[in-house]
């Protein structure tokens, strides 16, 4: 007996599963955001955002996150360049060290920073000799943010550098360009979209930093109380204020991601054809 | 005179060559893909280090393993035009051509003058502000040649200079390339696996088979006395043999 035509159910089942999954996920992601936005009327929102505590937190968040991003870019570029272009002993260890904060619970990072730079810490005791105490200062906020956001920049920058066609770097070398010149005139411009994307991700991470900050820097309004800390504190006293702050952070993050997603189309114009993967060199 | 006597092992492949290339002449290196042609050029450019041997240019040593001399690519008077030209996609034709002059830290005015002159010489005057993706294959090749030659190299390395072109433009670009090569005073090594290019572009031929040189001489000499089946096939029925 020959089998009849296959029942159509299995082929219809797959798309149905996909659609159901997507719908559930979209609802799960959109609902909390919707709830947040619908909770407070715009007038009340504006009133909360003009409160001094909110303004202070906003100013501090902007200041520290921009400073942290600058430090991350300055210190991360050499590491990313090295990891992308060289093989050296201990590379694996450096890679893990650089990536670790990405998977580390932020409070653990905060404790580690405290044990290193706290008054009784490894480096802290030496700093205390010079009268320098870092914990519970704005500097500590920046340090916590740098610690937590560096991997995001380094990973993106490294991928950007590694994606630059090695044949272009070789061509530059045969055109009398030193390594520094090759970096500045070939690598940097071609990896720029990745560097900007990485810096933006690091900035977003620094802006949202909570656990390491509150552990290492504390929660002093005007000194270490950044936006996420202010959200958490106001949650215990004034829910609407917390919601107002949250909406601000949400809008900020949304705008940042949207800008990143739409920008590469025109950034990449020139770089796109240089970023092909390098086919094996023909002999 | 460029003198190459080197040995290099890459995985299971071994290149073991000894050849010379005279100044003002075009030495064509022919061989099937995988015979070591590009590897040879990369050794001369300094993009690869030989395991043994030396490469000298007149009295100057570019690399000598016994004496631990290695001149890096940026310090060699060698121009290298890769198979796909490797033009900088983010720079204009003018910036591409001027790249090496800028890298040599020449005064800006000199960079501009020499770049402009090179663009004119290669008929690229009107294309100075175009990016590589806005140029045809033949124009890209001229930019790549201008970019290498503006530095007045003593050795010019050309890797399959016509292979990136479509068949229609290949013939005209070949004639153009021949005129350029005839005007040069440097030693040129040109790699190809196309018989017509080998016959029309070079003064001398070197045949590379599996990393070894199996024959060298003028095209006439090799056509007359093919030393291997590959060479005989290379000249084929067209040579009348």
Short mmCIF file of C-alpha atoms in Angstrom, two decimals:
data_model
loop_
_atom_site.label_atom_id
_atom_site.label_comp_id
_atom_site.label_asym_id
_atom_site.label_seq_id
_atom_site.Cartn_x
_atom_site.Cartn_y
_atom_site.Cartn_z
CA UNK A 1 0.00 0.00 0.00
CA UNK A 2 1.56 3.30 -1.06
CA UNK A 3 1.46 6.08 1.49
CA UNK A 4 -0.93 8.89 0.64
CA UNK A 5 0.15 12.49 0.33
CA UNK A 6 1.75 13.69 3.53
CA UNK A 7 -0.61 15.46 5.86
CA UNK A 8 -0.16 19.23 5.63
CA UNK A 9 -0.07 19.72 9.40
CA UNK A 10 3.74 19.56 9.93
CA UNK A 11 4.47 22.20 7.29
CA UNK A 12 1.85 24.54 8.76
CA UNK A 13 3.01 23.84 12.29
CA UNK A 14 6.48 25.36 11.86
CA UNK A 15 5.40 28.84 10.75
CA UNK A 16 2.74 28.81 13.44
CA UNK A 17 5.37 28.05 16.10
CA UNK A 18 7.64 30.82 14.80
CA UNK A 19 4.84 33.38 14.77
CA UNK A 20 3.66 32.38 18.25
CA UNK A 21 7.19 32.64 19.62
CA UNK A 22 7.76 36.05 18.12
CA UNK A 23 4.39 37.34 19.33
CA UNK A 24 5.01 36.18 22.90
CA UNK A 25 8.51 37.67 22.92
CA UNK A 26 7.34 40.97 21.47
CA UNK A 27 4.56 41.20 24.05
CA UNK A 28 6.93 40.31 26.87
CA UNK A 29 9.42 42.98 25.82
CA UNK A 30 6.90 45.67 24.89
CA UNK A 31 4.47 45.36 27.79
CA UNK A 32 6.77 46.60 30.59
CA UNK A 33 7.92 49.50 28.41
CA UNK A 34 4.33 50.37 27.62
CA UNK A 35 3.41 50.15 31.30
CA UNK A 36 6.28 52.48 32.14
CA UNK A 37 5.32 55.06 29.53
CA UNK A 38 1.58 54.96 30.34
CA UNK A 39 2.01 55.26 34.09
CA UNK A 40 2.75 58.98 34.39
CA UNK A 41 0.98 61.77 32.43
CA UNK A 42 3.39 64.04 30.48
CA UNK A 43 2.75 67.06 32.75
CA UNK A 44 3.68 65.12 35.89
CA UNK A 45 6.67 63.68 34.05
CA UNK A 46 8.02 67.14 33.26
CA UNK A 47 7.47 68.28 36.84
CA UNK A 48 9.45 65.33 38.21
CA UNK A 49 12.25 65.79 35.73
CA UNK A 50 12.78 69.38 36.87
CA UNK A 51 13.26 68.38 40.55
CA UNK A 52 16.76 69.22 41.86
CA UNK A 53 17.52 65.60 42.83
CA UNK A 54 16.72 64.45 39.33
CA UNK A 55 18.70 67.27 37.76
CA UNK A 56 21.69 66.43 39.98
CA UNK A 57 21.53 62.75 39.07
CA UNK A 58 21.18 63.61 35.40
CA UNK A 59 24.18 65.94 35.45
CA UNK A 60 26.29 63.42 37.36
CA UNK A 61 25.29 60.57 35.06
CA UNK A 62 26.20 62.55 31.96
CA UNK A 63 29.51 63.70 33.41
CA UNK A 64 30.65 60.32 34.71
CA UNK A 65 29.49 58.25 31.76
CA UNK A 66 31.16 60.54 29.22
CA UNK A 67 34.37 60.55 31.29
CA UNK A 68 34.23 56.76 31.62
CA UNK A 69 33.73 56.35 27.87
CA UNK A 70 36.72 58.59 27.15
CA UNK A 71 38.90 56.53 29.51
CA UNK A 72 37.63 53.28 28.03
CA UNK A 73 38.43 54.43 24.48
CA UNK A 74 41.88 55.71 25.43
CA UNK A 75 42.86 52.58 27.35
CA UNK A 76 40.93 50.12 25.19
CA UNK A 77 42.32 51.10 21.77
CA UNK A 78 45.84 49.72 22.36
CA UNK A 79 44.45 46.51 23.86
CA UNK A 80 42.02 46.02 20.99
CA UNK A 81 44.76 46.71 18.43
CA UNK A 82 47.14 44.27 20.10
CA UNK A 83 44.51 41.54 20.40
CA UNK A 84 43.46 41.98 16.77
CA UNK A 85 46.89 42.05 15.17
CA UNK A 86 49.34 40.02 17.26
CA UNK A 87 49.79 36.57 18.65
CA UNK A 88 51.72 36.58 21.92
CA UNK A 89 52.15 34.38 24.99
CA UNK A 90 49.41 35.00 27.53
CA UNK A 91 46.99 36.30 24.91
CA UNK A 92 44.26 33.91 26.07
CA UNK A 93 44.61 35.14 29.65
CA UNK A 94 44.43 38.78 28.56
CA UNK A 95 41.33 37.99 26.48
CA UNK A 96 39.58 36.42 29.46
CA UNK A 97 40.57 39.32 31.74
CA UNK A 98 39.24 41.83 29.26
CA UNK A 99 35.95 39.96 28.77
CA UNK A 100 35.40 39.02 32.42
CA UNK A 101 33.44 42.11 33.51
CA UNK A 102 30.85 41.28 30.84
CA UNK A 103 29.78 38.16 32.73
CA UNK A 104 30.72 39.21 36.24
CA UNK A 105 27.86 40.25 38.57
CA UNK A 106 28.34 44.03 38.97
CA UNK A 107 28.23 43.84 42.77
CA UNK A 108 31.15 41.41 42.67
CA UNK A 109 33.03 43.93 40.52
CA UNK A 110 32.20 46.59 43.12
CA UNK A 111 33.58 44.49 45.97
CA UNK A 112 36.71 43.71 43.95
CA UNK A 113 37.23 47.41 43.28
CA UNK A 114 36.73 48.13 46.98
CA UNK A 115 39.34 45.53 47.93
CA UNK A 116 41.77 47.02 45.43
CA UNK A 117 41.23 50.74 45.91
CA UNK A 118 39.44 50.88 49.29
CA UNK A 119 41.17 52.37 52.31
CA UNK A 120 42.48 48.96 53.34
CA UNK A 121 42.81 47.74 49.75
CA UNK A 122 45.86 46.58 47.83
CA UNK A 123 46.45 49.85 46.03
CA UNK A 124 44.29 51.87 48.38
CA UNK A 125 46.81 51.73 51.24
CA UNK A 126 49.52 53.09 48.98
CA UNK A 127 47.20 55.84 47.74
CA UNK A 128 46.25 56.69 51.34
CA UNK A 129 49.90 57.58 52.02
CA UNK A 130 49.48 60.42 49.54
CA UNK A 131 46.19 61.41 51.12
CA UNK A 132 44.15 60.00 48.23
CA UNK A 133 40.97 58.12 49.03
CA UNK A 134 38.91 56.93 46.10
CA UNK A 135 35.80 55.12 47.43
CA UNK A 136 32.63 57.16 47.72
CA UNK A 137 33.87 59.86 45.33
CA UNK A 138 32.82 60.78 41.80
CA UNK A 139 36.12 59.26 40.64
CA UNK A 140 34.96 55.94 42.08
CA UNK A 141 31.78 56.19 40.00
CA UNK A 142 33.85 56.67 36.84
CA UNK A 143 36.13 53.76 37.81
CA UNK A 144 33.16 51.45 38.37
CA UNK A 145 31.74 52.45 35.00
CA UNK A 146 35.08 51.97 33.23
CA UNK A 147 35.46 48.53 34.77
CA UNK A 148 32.02 47.42 33.65
CA UNK A 149 31.90 49.02 30.20
CA UNK A 150 35.43 48.48 28.85
CA UNK A 151 34.73 44.99 27.45
CA UNK A 152 31.95 46.31 25.25
CA UNK A 153 34.26 48.77 23.54
CA UNK A 154 37.26 46.45 23.33
CA UNK A 155 35.23 43.62 21.78
CA UNK A 156 33.79 45.89 19.09
CA UNK A 157 37.08 47.66 18.39
CA UNK A 158 38.94 44.39 18.16
CA UNK A 159 36.44 42.99 15.68
CA UNK A 160 36.69 46.22 13.71
CA UNK A 161 40.48 46.07 13.53
CA UNK A 162 40.48 42.38 12.68
CA UNK A 163 37.97 43.05 9.90
CA UNK A 164 40.29 45.41 8.03
CA UNK A 165 41.55 43.57 4.95
CA UNK A 166 45.15 42.52 5.63
CA UNK A 167 45.98 43.10 1.96
CA UNK A 168 45.36 46.82 2.43
CA UNK A 169 47.78 46.89 5.35
CA UNK A 170 50.35 45.03 3.27
CA UNK A 171 49.85 47.46 0.39
CA UNK A 172 50.40 50.33 2.84
CA UNK A 173 53.60 48.69 4.08
CA UNK A 174 54.98 48.41 0.54
CA UNK A 175 54.12 52.11 0.12
CA UNK A 176 56.67 53.10 2.78
CA UNK A 177 54.12 53.46 5.59
CA UNK A 178 55.38 52.74 9.11
CA UNK A 179 53.16 50.75 11.46
CA UNK A 180 51.98 53.98 13.11
CA UNK A 181 51.10 55.46 9.72
CA UNK A 182 49.29 52.27 8.68
CA UNK A 183 47.29 52.40 11.91
CA UNK A 184 46.35 56.05 11.53
CA UNK A 185 45.62 56.19 7.81
CA UNK A 186 44.28 52.70 7.06
CA UNK A 187 43.21 50.80 10.18
CA UNK A 188 41.60 53.61 12.12
CA UNK A 189 39.43 55.04 9.32
CA UNK A 190 38.31 51.60 8.12
CA UNK A 191 37.51 50.40 11.64
CA UNK A 192 35.82 53.68 12.61
CA UNK A 193 32.22 52.43 12.37
CA UNK A 194 33.06 49.59 14.78
CA UNK A 195 34.90 51.96 17.10
CA UNK A 196 31.95 54.35 17.24
CA UNK A 197 29.49 51.50 17.78
CA UNK A 198 31.70 50.09 20.55
CA UNK A 199 32.07 53.47 22.23
CA UNK A 200 28.29 53.97 22.11
CA UNK A 201 27.66 50.56 23.66
CA UNK A 202 30.23 51.29 26.36
CA UNK A 203 28.59 54.64 27.01
CA UNK A 204 25.17 53.01 27.32
CA UNK A 205 26.58 50.42 29.71
CA UNK A 206 28.28 53.12 31.80
CA UNK A 207 25.07 55.11 31.92
CA UNK A 208 23.10 52.14 33.24
CA UNK A 209 25.78 51.03 35.71
CA UNK A 210 24.25 50.31 39.14
CA UNK A 211 25.69 47.38 41.10
CA UNK A 212 29.39 48.18 40.96
CA UNK A 213 28.70 51.88 41.54
CA UNK A 214 26.56 51.48 44.66
CA UNK A 215 29.03 48.96 46.12
CA UNK A 216 32.23 50.86 45.38
CA UNK A 217 31.06 54.48 45.24
CA UNK A 218 28.00 54.48 47.46
CA UNK A 219 24.88 56.57 47.04
CA UNK A 220 25.66 60.19 47.86
CA UNK A 221 23.34 62.67 46.10
CA UNK A 222 25.34 65.05 43.93
CA UNK A 223 28.56 63.05 44.37
CA UNK A 224 27.90 59.43 43.46
CA UNK A 225 24.15 59.17 42.98
CA UNK A 226 23.77 58.60 39.25
CA UNK A 227 20.46 58.14 37.44
CA UNK A 228 20.07 54.39 38.00
CA UNK A 229 20.79 54.87 41.72
CA UNK A 230 18.31 57.74 41.88
CA UNK A 231 15.69 55.50 40.24
CA UNK A 232 16.23 52.83 42.86
CA UNK A 233 16.12 55.28 45.78
CA UNK A 234 13.05 57.17 44.60
CA UNK A 235 11.30 53.84 44.07
CA UNK A 236 11.15 53.52 47.85
CA UNK A 237 9.60 56.95 48.41
CA UNK A 238 8.00 58.30 45.24
CA UNK A 239 7.03 55.81 42.54
CA UNK A 240 6.13 58.50 39.99
CA UNK A 241 9.57 60.09 40.31
CA UNK A 242 11.18 56.69 39.75
CA UNK A 243 9.01 56.18 36.70
CA UNK A 244 9.89 59.61 35.34
CA UNK A 245 13.62 58.87 35.68
CA UNK A 246 13.13 55.45 34.14
CA UNK A 247 11.36 56.89 31.12
CA UNK A 248 14.21 59.32 30.62
CA UNK A 249 16.77 56.50 30.71
CA UNK A 250 14.58 54.40 28.45
CA UNK A 251 14.23 57.15 25.85
CA UNK A 252 17.95 57.79 25.99
CA UNK A 253 18.87 54.14 25.45
CA UNK A 254 16.26 53.77 22.72
CA UNK A 255 17.56 56.80 20.82
CA UNK A 256 21.15 55.60 21.15
CA UNK A 257 20.41 52.12 19.82
CA UNK A 258 18.22 53.47 17.03
CA UNK A 259 20.98 55.86 15.95
CA UNK A 260 23.49 53.01 15.96
CA UNK A 261 21.26 50.72 13.92
CA UNK A 262 20.43 53.32 11.28
CA UNK A 263 23.83 54.99 11.01
CA UNK A 264 26.09 52.24 9.62
CA UNK A 265 24.32 52.36 6.25
CA UNK A 266 25.98 55.63 5.37
CA UNK A 267 29.12 55.28 7.51
CA UNK A 268 29.95 52.06 5.79
CA UNK A 269 29.70 53.49 2.28
CA UNK A 270 33.45 53.67 1.82
CA UNK A 271 34.50 50.97 4.20
CA UNK A 272 32.14 48.25 3.14
CA UNK A 273 34.17 46.80 0.30
CA UNK A 274 37.34 46.82 2.40
CA UNK A 275 35.77 44.61 4.99
CA UNK A 276 35.42 41.45 2.97
CA UNK A 277 36.87 38.49 4.74
CA UNK A 278 40.34 37.85 3.51
CA UNK A 279 40.35 34.93 1.08
CA UNK A 280 43.38 32.67 1.34
CA UNK A 281 46.29 34.14 -0.51
CA UNK A 282 46.91 32.38 -3.79
CA UNK A 283 50.43 31.25 -4.21
CA UNK B 1 70.14 43.87 -10.79
CA UNK B 2 67.75 42.11 -8.47
CA UNK B 3 69.16 38.84 -7.21
CA UNK B 4 66.90 36.35 -5.41
CA UNK B 5 68.23 33.13 -3.89
CA UNK B 6 65.84 31.96 -1.22
CA UNK B 7 64.12 28.96 0.23
CA UNK B 8 60.85 29.09 2.13
CA UNK B 9 58.59 26.37 3.48
CA UNK B 10 54.89 27.12 3.97
CA UNK B 11 53.12 24.06 5.31
CA UNK B 12 53.70 21.29 2.79
CA UNK B 13 54.70 23.73 0.05
CA UNK B 14 58.33 24.61 -0.53
CA UNK B 15 59.61 27.45 -2.65
CA UNK B 16 63.25 27.15 -3.67
CA UNK B 17 64.28 29.72 -6.25
CA UNK B 18 67.32 31.46 -7.66
CA UNK B 19 66.74 34.15 -10.24
CA UNK B 20 67.96 37.54 -11.35
CA UNK B 21 66.05 40.41 -12.92
CA UNK B 22 67.81 43.16 -14.84
CA UNK B 23 67.09 46.85 -14.41
CA UNK B 24 64.95 48.31 -17.18
CA UNK B 25 63.72 44.85 -18.16
CA UNK B 26 60.50 42.95 -17.52
CA UNK B 27 60.99 39.44 -16.23
CA UNK B 28 57.81 37.42 -16.54
CA UNK B 29 57.28 34.67 -14.00
CA UNK B 30 54.89 32.08 -15.34
CA UNK B 31 53.45 29.03 -13.65
CA UNK B 32 50.19 27.36 -12.72
CA UNK B 33 48.28 28.52 -9.68
CA UNK B 34 49.96 27.08 -6.61
CA UNK B 35 53.40 27.09 -8.22
CA UNK B 36 54.66 29.81 -5.85
CA UNK B 37 54.45 32.93 -8.03
CA UNK B 38 52.76 35.18 -5.49
CA UNK B 39 54.93 33.79 -2.69
CA UNK B 40 57.99 34.81 -4.70
CA UNK B 41 56.71 38.37 -5.08
CA UNK B 42 55.82 38.59 -1.40
CA UNK B 43 59.35 37.51 -0.49
CA UNK B 44 60.82 40.28 -2.64
CA UNK B 45 58.37 42.84 -1.21
CA UNK B 46 59.31 41.82 2.34
CA UNK B 47 55.82 40.57 3.22
CA UNK B 48 57.30 37.11 3.87
CA UNK B 49 60.62 36.12 5.39
CA UNK B 50 62.62 33.36 3.72
CA UNK B 51 63.89 30.43 5.80
CA UNK B 52 67.20 30.53 3.98
CA UNK B 53 69.03 32.62 1.43
CA UNK B 54 69.29 36.25 0.46
CA UNK B 55 67.74 38.88 -1.75
CA UNK B 56 69.99 41.69 -2.95
CA UNK B 57 69.42 44.73 -5.10
CA UNK B 58 72.71 45.85 -6.59
CA UNK B 59 75.02 46.32 -3.62
CA UNK B 60 72.12 46.54 -1.19
CA UNK B 61 71.01 43.58 0.89
CA UNK B 62 67.23 43.38 1.38
CA UNK B 63 67.33 40.12 3.30
CA UNK B 64 70.08 37.72 4.24
CA UNK B 65 69.33 34.95 6.72
CA UNK B 66 72.98 34.08 7.36
CA UNK B 67 73.74 37.66 8.35
CA UNK B 68 70.36 38.19 10.04
CA UNK B 69 69.51 41.10 7.79
CA UNK B 70 65.86 41.83 7.14
CA UNK B 71 64.76 45.11 5.62
CA UNK B 72 61.02 45.57 6.33
CA UNK B 73 58.69 46.25 3.38
CA UNK B 74 58.32 49.96 4.20
CA UNK B 75 62.08 50.44 3.85
CA UNK B 76 62.52 48.58 0.55
CA UNK B 77 62.63 50.46 -2.78
CA UNK B 78 60.09 47.97 -4.08
CA UNK B 79 56.67 48.69 -5.56
CA UNK B 80 54.05 45.95 -5.27
CA UNK B 81 50.81 45.87 -7.23
CA UNK B 82 48.67 43.07 -5.82
CA UNK B 83 46.35 40.98 -7.96
CA UNK B 84 43.21 42.85 -6.88
CA UNK B 85 45.16 46.15 -6.65
CA UNK B 86 44.34 46.60 -2.92
CA UNK B 87 43.35 50.25 -3.38
CA UNK B 88 42.34 52.03 -0.19
CA UNK B 89 38.55 52.18 -0.44
CA UNK B 90 38.23 55.17 1.90
CA UNK B 91 40.64 57.34 -0.09
CA UNK B 92 40.20 59.08 -3.44
CA UNK B 93 42.34 58.22 -6.47
CA UNK B 94 44.56 61.20 -5.67
CA UNK B 95 44.91 60.20 -2.01
CA UNK B 96 45.68 56.63 -3.03
CA UNK B 97 48.42 57.76 -5.40
CA UNK B 98 49.83 60.21 -2.84
CA UNK B 99 49.71 57.70 0.03
CA UNK B 100 53.34 56.59 -0.20
CA UNK B 101 54.64 60.14 -0.60
CA UNK B 102 52.72 61.25 2.50
CA UNK B 103 53.98 58.20 4.37
CA UNK B 104 57.53 59.20 3.38
CA UNK B 105 56.92 62.53 5.17
CA UNK B 106 57.63 64.63 2.11
CA UNK B 107 56.54 68.28 2.17
CA UNK B 108 52.87 68.71 1.30
CA UNK B 109 53.61 70.77 -1.81
CA UNK B 110 55.94 68.11 -3.19
CA UNK B 111 53.39 65.41 -2.44
CA UNK B 112 50.73 67.32 -4.36
CA UNK B 113 52.97 68.08 -7.34
CA UNK B 114 54.27 64.56 -7.72
CA UNK B 115 50.81 63.08 -7.20
CA UNK B 116 49.29 65.37 -9.84
CA UNK B 117 52.09 64.53 -12.28
CA UNK B 118 51.56 60.80 -11.74
CA UNK B 119 47.79 61.14 -12.20
CA UNK B 120 48.35 63.00 -15.48
CA UNK B 121 50.90 60.47 -16.68
CA UNK B 122 48.40 57.66 -16.20
CA UNK B 123 45.50 59.58 -17.69
CA UNK B 124 43.77 59.91 -14.34
CA UNK B 125 43.72 63.70 -14.19
CA UNK B 126 39.94 63.94 -14.37
CA UNK B 127 39.38 61.12 -11.88
CA UNK B 128 41.40 62.49 -8.96
CA UNK B 129 38.46 62.88 -6.60
CA UNK B 130 36.84 59.52 -7.38
CA UNK B 131 36.91 56.66 -4.92
CA UNK B 132 38.07 53.23 -6.13
CA UNK B 133 34.51 51.87 -6.26
CA UNK B 134 33.66 54.63 -8.77
CA UNK B 135 36.43 53.56 -11.15
CA UNK B 136 36.46 50.89 -13.85
CA UNK B 137 38.82 47.92 -13.55
CA UNK B 138 41.27 49.46 -15.99
CA UNK B 139 41.22 52.78 -14.17
CA UNK B 140 41.76 51.01 -10.84
CA UNK B 141 44.78 49.28 -12.31
CA UNK B 142 46.20 52.62 -13.45
CA UNK B 143 45.71 54.05 -9.95
CA UNK B 144 47.51 51.05 -8.47
CA UNK B 145 50.39 51.43 -10.94
CA UNK B 146 50.60 55.18 -10.38
CA UNK B 147 50.54 54.64 -6.61
CA UNK B 148 53.51 52.28 -6.82
CA UNK B 149 55.50 54.13 -9.49
CA UNK B 150 55.17 57.62 -8.00
CA UNK B 151 57.69 56.44 -5.40
CA UNK B 152 60.28 55.69 -8.12
CA UNK B 153 60.86 52.10 -6.99
CA UNK B 154 63.91 50.19 -8.17
CA UNK B 155 61.87 47.01 -8.36
CA UNK B 156 58.26 46.75 -9.53
CA UNK B 157 56.25 43.65 -8.68
CA UNK B 158 53.05 42.99 -10.65
CA UNK B 159 50.85 40.08 -9.61
CA UNK B 160 48.54 38.97 -12.45
CA UNK B 161 47.98 42.60 -13.44
CA UNK B 162 45.20 41.83 -15.92
CA UNK B 163 43.31 39.05 -14.15
CA UNK B 164 40.89 41.38 -12.38
CA UNK B 165 39.70 42.78 -15.72
CA UNK B 166 36.95 41.54 -18.01
CA UNK B 167 37.94 40.10 -21.35
CA UNK B 168 36.90 43.17 -23.32
CA UNK B 169 39.06 45.66 -21.46
CA UNK B 170 41.95 43.22 -21.04
CA UNK B 171 43.32 43.73 -24.54
CA UNK B 172 43.41 47.53 -24.42
CA UNK B 173 44.78 47.61 -20.87
CA UNK B 174 47.47 45.15 -21.89
CA UNK B 175 48.66 47.41 -24.70
CA UNK B 176 48.64 50.34 -22.29
CA UNK B 177 50.53 48.36 -19.65
CA UNK B 178 53.14 47.37 -22.22
CA UNK B 179 53.81 51.01 -23.09
CA UNK B 180 54.16 51.82 -19.38
CA UNK B 181 56.52 48.92 -18.72
CA UNK B 182 58.69 49.85 -21.71
CA UNK B 183 59.21 53.31 -20.25
CA UNK B 184 60.44 52.08 -16.85
CA UNK B 185 64.04 51.94 -15.69
CA UNK B 186 63.37 49.65 -12.74
CA UNK B 187 63.56 45.87 -12.66
CA UNK B 188 60.06 44.48 -13.14
CA UNK B 189 58.84 41.06 -12.05
CA UNK B 190 55.46 40.27 -13.61
CA UNK B 191 53.56 37.19 -12.58
CA UNK B 192 51.02 35.60 -14.91
CA UNK B 193 49.60 32.28 -15.97
CA UNK B 194 48.32 33.63 -19.32
CA UNK B 195 50.54 32.78 -22.32
CA UNK B 196 49.47 35.88 -24.28
CA UNK B 197 50.54 38.16 -21.42
CA UNK B 198 53.82 36.35 -20.95
CA UNK B 199 54.61 36.65 -24.63
CA UNK B 200 53.61 40.27 -25.11
CA UNK B 201 54.67 41.93 -21.85
CA UNK B 202 58.04 40.46 -20.96
CA UNK B 203 61.65 40.61 -22.07
CA UNK B 204 62.55 37.36 -20.34
CA UNK B 205 60.64 34.46 -18.89
CA UNK B 206 61.11 32.37 -15.78
CA UNK B 207 59.03 29.23 -15.43
CA UNK B 208 58.00 28.19 -11.94
CA UNK B 209 56.70 24.68 -11.32
CA UNK B 210 55.86 23.43 -7.81
CA UNK B 211 58.08 26.01 -6.19
CA UNK B 212 61.10 25.43 -8.44
CA UNK B 213 62.39 27.21 -11.49
CA UNK B 214 62.37 24.71 -14.34
CA UNK B 215 63.44 27.02 -17.15
CA UNK B 216 64.39 30.58 -17.90
CA UNK B 217 65.35 32.54 -20.98
CA UNK B 218 63.80 34.68 -23.67
CA UNK B 219 60.39 33.70 -24.98
CA UNK B 220 62.06 32.61 -28.24
CA UNK B 221 64.53 30.35 -26.47
CA UNK B 222 61.86 28.66 -24.37
CA UNK B 223 59.50 28.22 -27.30
CA UNK B 224 62.33 26.67 -29.24
CA UNK B 225 63.40 24.34 -26.46
CA UNK B 226 60.57 23.66 -23.99
CA UNK B 227 62.17 21.81 -21.10
CA UNK B 228 58.97 20.48 -19.57
CA UNK B 229 55.46 19.43 -20.65
CA UNK B 230 54.11 22.55 -18.93
CA UNK B 231 56.29 24.85 -21.02
CA UNK B 232 55.42 23.00 -24.21
CA UNK B 233 51.74 23.32 -23.39
CA UNK B 234 52.23 26.94 -22.40
CA UNK B 235 53.39 27.85 -25.88
CA UNK B 236 50.90 25.41 -27.35
CA UNK B 237 49.94 25.20 -31.00
CA UNK B 238 50.12 28.97 -31.33
CA UNK B 239 53.91 28.85 -31.22
CA UNK B 240 53.90 26.60 -34.27
CA UNK B 241 55.36 23.60 -32.54
#
